[in-house]
């Protein structure tokens, strides 16, 4: 901040490059935040430095934001995933191994048909269809949320019940490109519900016998 005028020009003149094509291409490969072609004027140098600093701050903020979100996604117990319009996974969090026993690589290689029971697969397809049928003019993402309970196949041959929340993903132009989902293990809850249902049936049978 204490450097001004010609002093700034002399100290930072190293960011200037020759205008020949070879030098320009080599400069682009390094992905600089900015560069200026020789010969240049002091005003051009100042504006180039300001723009380079601005881009640098944006880049640092973006990387920090991505780091925080990846840290969150990779450490929660819920499984966070994204899927394209062809029902192919494009991302899945490491917690999939805790839920179904598969590694991230194994889960990514599976088709949606392999991941759940046939009954749940039908439910999932209907949920996707309802998700796409939502009016495009609806702006509130909460109105586009689909909540279903699905039974997934595990690596050890068992199954696990999960509550799945799904919402559409859009590109910057507003076009649908896939689905964002969050899957939560509800196996214990389903077992408790089944135990209560059986208990209620037993009480009803006893009442009829009485």
PDB file of C-alpha atoms in Angstrom:
ATOM      1  CA  UNK A   1       0.000   0.000   0.000  1.00  0.00           C
ATOM      2  CA  UNK A   2       2.938   2.350   0.576  1.00  0.00           C
ATOM      3  CA  UNK A   3       4.248   1.809  -2.962  1.00  0.00           C
ATOM      4  CA  UNK A   4       2.930   4.296  -5.532  1.00  0.00           C
ATOM      5  CA  UNK A   5       3.563   5.626  -9.021  1.00  0.00           C
ATOM      6  CA  UNK A   6       6.822   4.725 -10.734  1.00  0.00           C
ATOM      7  CA  UNK A   7       7.986   2.664  -7.690  1.00  0.00           C
ATOM      8  CA  UNK A   8       5.018   0.289  -8.187  1.00  0.00           C
ATOM      9  CA  UNK A   9       5.766   0.182 -11.898  1.00  0.00           C
ATOM     10  CA  UNK A  10       9.383  -0.832 -11.338  1.00  0.00           C
ATOM     11  CA  UNK A  11       8.645  -3.389  -8.609  1.00  0.00           C
ATOM     12  CA  UNK A  12       5.894  -5.201 -10.539  1.00  0.00           C
ATOM     13  CA  UNK A  13       7.126  -4.897 -14.094  1.00  0.00           C
ATOM     14  CA  UNK A  14       7.984  -8.615 -13.930  1.00  0.00           C
ATOM     15  CA  UNK A  15       4.391  -9.546 -14.724  1.00  0.00           C
ATOM     16  CA  UNK A  16       4.798  -8.033 -18.163  1.00  0.00           C
ATOM     17  CA  UNK A  17       5.464 -10.429 -21.036  1.00  0.00           C
ATOM     18  CA  UNK A  18       6.511 -10.058 -24.638  1.00  0.00           C
ATOM     19  CA  UNK A  19       3.717 -10.004 -27.170  1.00  0.00           C
ATOM     20  CA  UNK A  20       4.939 -12.867 -29.372  1.00  0.00           C
ATOM     21  CA  UNK A  21       2.602 -15.874 -29.691  1.00  0.00           C
ATOM     22  CA  UNK A  22       4.958 -18.412 -28.088  1.00  0.00           C
ATOM     23  CA  UNK A  23       5.449 -16.347 -24.936  1.00  0.00           C
ATOM     24  CA  UNK A  24       1.731 -15.591 -24.732  1.00  0.00           C
ATOM     25  CA  UNK A  25       0.798 -19.279 -24.991  1.00  0.00           C
ATOM     26  CA  UNK A  26       3.326 -20.249 -22.306  1.00  0.00           C
ATOM     27  CA  UNK A  27       1.897 -17.557 -20.048  1.00  0.00           C
ATOM     28  CA  UNK A  28      -1.630 -18.918 -20.526  1.00  0.00           C
ATOM     29  CA  UNK A  29      -0.528 -22.441 -19.548  1.00  0.00           C
ATOM     30  CA  UNK A  30       0.469 -21.187 -16.092  1.00  0.00           C
ATOM     31  CA  UNK A  31      -3.098 -19.859 -15.641  1.00  0.00           C
ATOM     32  CA  UNK A  32      -2.046 -16.490 -14.233  1.00  0.00           C
ATOM     33  CA  UNK A  33      -4.443 -14.161 -12.479  1.00  0.00           C
ATOM     34  CA  UNK A  34      -3.398 -11.522 -14.984  1.00  0.00           C
ATOM     35  CA  UNK A  35      -0.670 -10.422 -17.349  1.00  0.00           C
ATOM     36  CA  UNK A  36       0.135  -7.389 -19.437  1.00  0.00           C
ATOM     37  CA  UNK A  37       1.856  -7.144 -22.801  1.00  0.00           C
ATOM     38  CA  UNK A  38       4.944  -5.028 -23.423  1.00  0.00           C
ATOM     39  CA  UNK A  39       5.091  -2.145 -24.028  1.00  0.00           C
ATOM     40  CA  UNK A  40       2.641  -0.965 -21.395  1.00  0.00           C
ATOM     41  CA  UNK A  41       1.678   2.177 -19.546  1.00  0.00           C
ATOM     42  CA  UNK A  42       1.507   2.651 -15.814  1.00  0.00           C
ATOM     43  CA  UNK A  43      -2.279   2.933 -15.843  1.00  0.00           C
ATOM     44  CA  UNK A  44      -2.561  -0.451 -17.582  1.00  0.00           C
ATOM     45  CA  UNK A  45      -0.268  -2.001 -14.992  1.00  0.00           C
ATOM     46  CA  UNK A  46      -2.346  -0.646 -12.120  1.00  0.00           C
ATOM     47  CA  UNK A  47      -5.622  -1.929 -13.576  1.00  0.00           C
ATOM     48  CA  UNK A  48      -4.094  -5.339 -14.350  1.00  0.00           C
ATOM     49  CA  UNK A  49      -2.783  -5.683 -10.788  1.00  0.00           C
ATOM     50  CA  UNK A  50      -6.150  -4.686  -9.321  1.00  0.00           C
ATOM     51  CA  UNK A  51      -7.960  -7.230 -11.477  1.00  0.00           C
ATOM     52  CA  UNK A  52      -5.410  -9.942 -10.633  1.00  0.00           C
ATOM     53  CA  UNK A  53      -5.835  -9.291  -6.900  1.00  0.00           C
ATOM     54  CA  UNK A  54      -9.622  -9.374  -7.267  1.00  0.00           C
ATOM     55  CA  UNK A  55      -9.494 -12.718  -9.118  1.00  0.00           C
ATOM     56  CA  UNK A  56      -7.103 -14.094  -6.516  1.00  0.00           C
ATOM     57  CA  UNK A  57      -9.443 -13.198  -3.641  1.00  0.00           C
ATOM     58  CA  UNK A  58     -12.382 -14.803  -5.471  1.00  0.00           C
ATOM     59  CA  UNK A  59     -10.346 -17.935  -6.107  1.00  0.00           C
ATOM     60  CA  UNK A  60      -9.303 -18.203  -2.466  1.00  0.00           C
ATOM     61  CA  UNK A  61     -12.904 -17.712  -1.283  1.00  0.00           C
ATOM     62  CA  UNK A  62     -14.185 -20.328  -3.732  1.00  0.00           C
ATOM     63  CA  UNK A  63     -11.591 -22.902  -2.716  1.00  0.00           C
ATOM     64  CA  UNK A  64     -12.347 -22.327   0.968  1.00  0.00           C
ATOM     65  CA  UNK A  65     -16.075 -22.692   0.318  1.00  0.00           C
ATOM     66  CA  UNK A  66     -15.507 -25.928  -1.613  1.00  0.00           C
ATOM     67  CA  UNK A  67     -13.266 -27.222   1.179  1.00  0.00           C
ATOM     68  CA  UNK A  68     -15.918 -26.557   3.822  1.00  0.00           C
ATOM     69  CA  UNK A  69     -18.716 -28.191   1.831  1.00  0.00           C
ATOM     70  CA  UNK A  70     -16.570 -31.222   0.957  1.00  0.00           C
ATOM     71  CA  UNK A  71     -15.563 -31.549   4.612  1.00  0.00           C
ATOM     72  CA  UNK A  72     -19.232 -31.495   5.570  1.00  0.00           C
ATOM     73  CA  UNK A  73     -20.288 -33.954   2.862  1.00  0.00           C
ATOM     74  CA  UNK A  74     -17.524 -36.413   3.648  1.00  0.00           C
ATOM     75  CA  UNK A  75     -18.004 -36.490   7.422  1.00  0.00           C
ATOM     76  CA  UNK A  76     -21.766 -36.641   7.965  1.00  0.00           C
ATOM     77  CA  UNK A  77     -23.445 -39.997   8.544  1.00  0.00           C
ATOM     78  CA  UNK A  78     -26.131 -39.258   5.967  1.00  0.00           C
ATOM     79  CA  UNK A  79     -25.223 -40.188   2.394  1.00  0.00           C
ATOM     80  CA  UNK A  80     -25.103 -37.173   0.073  1.00  0.00           C
ATOM     81  CA  UNK A  81     -25.249 -37.909  -3.646  1.00  0.00           C
ATOM     82  CA  UNK A  82     -25.935 -36.424  -7.056  1.00  0.00           C
ATOM     83  CA  UNK A  83     -27.303 -38.194 -10.115  1.00  0.00           C
ATOM     84  CA  UNK A  84     -27.623 -37.147 -13.760  1.00  0.00           C
ATOM     85  CA  UNK A  85     -30.742 -37.432 -15.918  1.00  0.00           C
ATOM     86  CA  UNK A  86     -29.722 -40.955 -16.982  1.00  0.00           C
ATOM     87  CA  UNK A  87     -29.863 -42.131 -13.352  1.00  0.00           C
ATOM     88  CA  UNK A  88     -26.071 -42.407 -13.132  1.00  0.00           C
ATOM     89  CA  UNK A  89     -24.352 -41.286  -9.949  1.00  0.00           C
ATOM     90  CA  UNK A  90     -22.027 -38.313 -10.412  1.00  0.00           C
ATOM     91  CA  UNK A  91     -21.050 -38.042  -6.727  1.00  0.00           C
ATOM     92  CA  UNK A  92     -21.596 -40.006  -3.530  1.00  0.00           C
ATOM     93  CA  UNK A  93     -20.176 -39.331  -0.074  1.00  0.00           C
ATOM     94  CA  UNK A  94     -17.928 -41.833   1.749  1.00  0.00           C
ATOM     95  CA  UNK A  95     -20.695 -42.546   4.284  1.00  0.00           C
ATOM     96  CA  UNK A  96     -22.146 -44.945   1.686  1.00  0.00           C
ATOM     97  CA  UNK A  97     -19.733 -47.550   3.087  1.00  0.00           C
ATOM     98  CA  UNK A  98     -21.296 -47.229   6.535  1.00  0.00           C
ATOM     99  CA  UNK A  99     -24.813 -47.505   5.096  1.00  0.00           C
ATOM    100  CA  UNK A 100     -24.431 -50.298   2.515  1.00  0.00           C
ATOM    101  CA  UNK A 101     -20.894 -51.656   2.908  1.00  0.00           C
ATOM    102  CA  UNK A 102     -19.728 -50.533  -0.538  1.00  0.00           C
ATOM    103  CA  UNK A 103     -16.778 -48.231  -1.151  1.00  0.00           C
ATOM    104  CA  UNK A 104     -17.341 -45.015  -3.077  1.00  0.00           C
ATOM    105  CA  UNK A 105     -15.839 -46.576  -6.200  1.00  0.00           C
ATOM    106  CA  UNK A 106     -18.032 -49.673  -5.940  1.00  0.00           C
ATOM    107  CA  UNK A 107     -21.177 -47.616  -5.361  1.00  0.00           C
ATOM    108  CA  UNK A 108     -20.401 -45.301  -8.282  1.00  0.00           C
ATOM    109  CA  UNK A 109     -20.048 -48.310 -10.595  1.00  0.00           C
ATOM    110  CA  UNK A 110     -23.491 -49.693  -9.716  1.00  0.00           C
ATOM    111  CA  UNK A 111     -26.618 -49.020 -11.736  1.00  0.00           C
ATOM    112  CA  UNK A 112     -29.668 -47.748  -9.887  1.00  0.00           C
ATOM    113  CA  UNK A 113     -31.309 -51.154 -10.479  1.00  0.00           C
ATOM    114  CA  UNK A 114     -28.573 -52.818  -8.408  1.00  0.00           C
ATOM    115  CA  UNK A 115     -28.892 -50.524  -5.440  1.00  0.00           C
ATOM    116  CA  UNK A 116     -32.375 -51.323  -4.141  1.00  0.00           C
ATOM    117  CA  UNK A 117     -35.138 -53.913  -4.077  1.00  0.00           C
ATOM    118  CA  UNK A 118     -37.522 -54.112  -7.022  1.00  0.00           C
ATOM    119  CA  UNK A 119     -40.419 -52.663  -5.018  1.00  0.00           C
ATOM    120  CA  UNK A 120     -38.324 -49.696  -3.900  1.00  0.00           C
ATOM    121  CA  UNK A 121     -37.028 -49.242  -7.443  1.00  0.00           C
ATOM    122  CA  UNK A 122     -40.608 -48.701  -8.654  1.00  0.00           C
ATOM    123  CA  UNK A 123     -41.157 -46.182  -5.850  1.00  0.00           C
ATOM    124  CA  UNK A 124     -37.933 -44.372  -6.777  1.00  0.00           C
ATOM    125  CA  UNK A 125     -38.891 -44.134 -10.460  1.00  0.00           C
ATOM    126  CA  UNK A 126     -42.312 -42.701  -9.562  1.00  0.00           C
ATOM    127  CA  UNK A 127     -40.613 -40.183  -7.257  1.00  0.00           C
ATOM    128  CA  UNK A 128     -38.315 -39.090 -10.095  1.00  0.00           C
ATOM    129  CA  UNK A 129     -41.284 -38.669 -12.429  1.00  0.00           C
ATOM    130  CA  UNK A 130     -43.122 -36.549  -9.872  1.00  0.00           C
ATOM    131  CA  UNK A 131     -39.973 -34.508  -9.336  1.00  0.00           C
ATOM    132  CA  UNK A 132     -39.773 -33.712 -13.063  1.00  0.00           C
ATOM    133  CA  UNK A 133     -43.492 -32.990 -13.298  1.00  0.00           C
ATOM    134  CA  UNK A 134     -43.255 -30.027 -10.908  1.00  0.00           C
ATOM    135  CA  UNK A 135     -44.081 -26.751 -12.637  1.00  0.00           C
ATOM    136  CA  UNK A 136     -40.870 -25.154 -13.953  1.00  0.00           C
ATOM    137  CA  UNK A 137     -42.106 -21.740 -12.787  1.00  0.00           C
ATOM    138  CA  UNK A 138     -42.052 -22.839  -9.147  1.00  0.00           C
ATOM    139  CA  UNK A 139     -39.146 -21.047  -7.492  1.00  0.00           C
ATOM    140  CA  UNK A 140     -39.400 -22.505  -4.004  1.00  0.00           C
ATOM    141  CA  UNK A 141     -37.124 -25.554  -3.879  1.00  0.00           C
ATOM    142  CA  UNK A 142     -39.077 -26.830  -0.887  1.00  0.00           C
ATOM    143  CA  UNK A 143     -42.043 -27.398  -3.213  1.00  0.00           C
ATOM    144  CA  UNK A 144     -39.826 -29.523  -5.467  1.00  0.00           C
ATOM    145  CA  UNK A 145     -38.637 -31.824  -2.704  1.00  0.00           C
ATOM    146  CA  UNK A 146     -39.514 -35.509  -2.894  1.00  0.00           C
ATOM    147  CA  UNK A 147     -39.380 -37.629   0.261  1.00  0.00           C
ATOM    148  CA  UNK A 148     -39.525 -41.417  -0.028  1.00  0.00           C
ATOM    149  CA  UNK A 149     -38.579 -44.477   2.000  1.00  0.00           C
ATOM    150  CA  UNK A 150     -36.544 -47.043   0.069  1.00  0.00           C
ATOM    151  CA  UNK A 151     -35.036 -50.437   0.857  1.00  0.00           C
ATOM    152  CA  UNK A 152     -31.418 -50.714  -0.316  1.00  0.00           C
ATOM    153  CA  UNK A 153     -29.292 -53.785  -1.001  1.00  0.00           C
ATOM    154  CA  UNK A 154     -26.135 -54.102   1.095  1.00  0.00           C
ATOM    155  CA  UNK A 155     -22.840 -55.714   0.157  1.00  0.00           C
ATOM    156  CA  UNK A 156     -23.300 -58.500   2.714  1.00  0.00           C
ATOM    157  CA  UNK A 157     -26.647 -59.523   1.208  1.00  0.00           C
ATOM    158  CA  UNK A 158     -28.795 -57.799   3.812  1.00  0.00           C
ATOM    159  CA  UNK A 159     -31.028 -54.797   3.159  1.00  0.00           C
ATOM    160  CA  UNK A 160     -31.278 -51.450   4.881  1.00  0.00           C
ATOM    161  CA  UNK A 161     -34.146 -48.959   4.965  1.00  0.00           C
ATOM    162  CA  UNK A 162     -33.450 -45.319   4.238  1.00  0.00           C
ATOM    163  CA  UNK A 163     -35.338 -42.054   4.058  1.00  0.00           C
ATOM    164  CA  UNK A 164     -34.382 -40.294   0.838  1.00  0.00           C
ATOM    165  CA  UNK A 165     -34.859 -36.587   0.148  1.00  0.00           C
ATOM    166  CA  UNK A 166     -34.456 -35.532  -3.486  1.00  0.00           C
ATOM    167  CA  UNK A 167     -34.488 -32.144  -5.188  1.00  0.00           C
ATOM    168  CA  UNK A 168     -33.694 -31.141  -8.801  1.00  0.00           C
ATOM    169  CA  UNK A 169     -30.298 -29.774  -9.842  1.00  0.00           C
ATOM    170  CA  UNK A 170     -30.087 -26.975 -12.421  1.00  0.00           C
ATOM    171  CA  UNK A 171     -27.293 -25.489 -14.510  1.00  0.00           C
ATOM    172  CA  UNK A 172     -26.692 -21.698 -14.595  1.00  0.00           C
ATOM    173  CA  UNK A 173     -29.182 -21.405 -17.479  1.00  0.00           C
ATOM    174  CA  UNK A 174     -31.959 -22.990 -15.455  1.00  0.00           C
ATOM    175  CA  UNK A 175     -31.904 -26.329 -17.279  1.00  0.00           C
ATOM    176  CA  UNK A 176     -32.344 -29.493 -15.257  1.00  0.00           C
ATOM    177  CA  UNK A 177     -29.167 -31.541 -15.111  1.00  0.00           C
ATOM    178  CA  UNK A 178     -29.902 -34.078 -12.398  1.00  0.00           C
ATOM    179  CA  UNK A 179     -30.884 -34.677  -8.805  1.00  0.00           C
ATOM    180  CA  UNK A 180     -29.358 -33.911  -5.426  1.00  0.00           C
ATOM    181  CA  UNK A 181     -30.215 -36.444  -2.749  1.00  0.00           C
ATOM    182  CA  UNK A 182     -29.674 -37.067   0.955  1.00  0.00           C
ATOM    183  CA  UNK A 183     -30.138 -40.623   2.247  1.00  0.00           C
ATOM    184  CA  UNK A 184     -30.607 -41.341   5.964  1.00  0.00           C
ATOM    185  CA  UNK A 185     -30.620 -44.752   7.620  1.00  0.00           C
ATOM    186  CA  UNK A 186     -34.022 -45.457   9.206  1.00  0.00           C
ATOM    187  CA  UNK A 187     -33.637 -49.221   9.630  1.00  0.00           C
ATOM    188  CA  UNK A 188     -34.080 -49.094  13.405  1.00  0.00           C
ATOM    189  CA  UNK A 189     -37.176 -46.934  13.044  1.00  0.00           C
ATOM    190  CA  UNK A 190     -38.682 -49.357  10.520  1.00  0.00           C
ATOM    191  CA  UNK A 191     -37.955 -52.279  12.853  1.00  0.00           C
ATOM    192  CA  UNK A 192     -39.661 -50.466  15.713  1.00  0.00           C
ATOM    193  CA  UNK A 193     -42.672 -49.691  13.509  1.00  0.00           C
ATOM    194  CA  UNK A 194     -42.884 -53.345  12.455  1.00  0.00           C
ATOM    195  CA  UNK A 195     -42.679 -54.491  16.090  1.00  0.00           C
ATOM    196  CA  UNK A 196     -45.497 -52.106  17.043  1.00  0.00           C
ATOM    197  CA  UNK A 197     -47.599 -53.329  14.115  1.00  0.00           C
ATOM    198  CA  UNK A 198     -47.172 -56.963  15.168  1.00  0.00           C
ATOM    199  CA  UNK A 199     -47.955 -56.084  18.772  1.00  0.00           C
ATOM    200  CA  UNK A 200     -51.137 -54.322  17.679  1.00  0.00           C
ATOM    201  CA  UNK A 201     -52.141 -57.387  15.643  1.00  0.00           C
ATOM    202  CA  UNK A 202     -51.566 -59.645  18.640  1.00  0.00           C
ATOM    203  CA  UNK A 203     -53.711 -57.420  20.863  1.00  0.00           C
ATOM    204  CA  UNK A 204     -56.443 -57.401  18.243  1.00  0.00           C
ATOM    205  CA  UNK A 205     -56.315 -61.207  17.994  1.00  0.00           C
ATOM    206  CA  UNK A 206     -56.548 -61.526  21.775  1.00  0.00           C
ATOM    207  CA  UNK A 207     -59.568 -59.205  21.856  1.00  0.00           C
ATOM    208  CA  UNK A 208     -61.317 -61.256  19.194  1.00  0.00           C
ATOM    209  CA  UNK A 209     -60.575 -64.483  21.082  1.00  0.00           C
ATOM    210  CA  UNK A 210     -61.932 -62.989  24.276  1.00  0.00           C
TER     211      UNK A 210
END
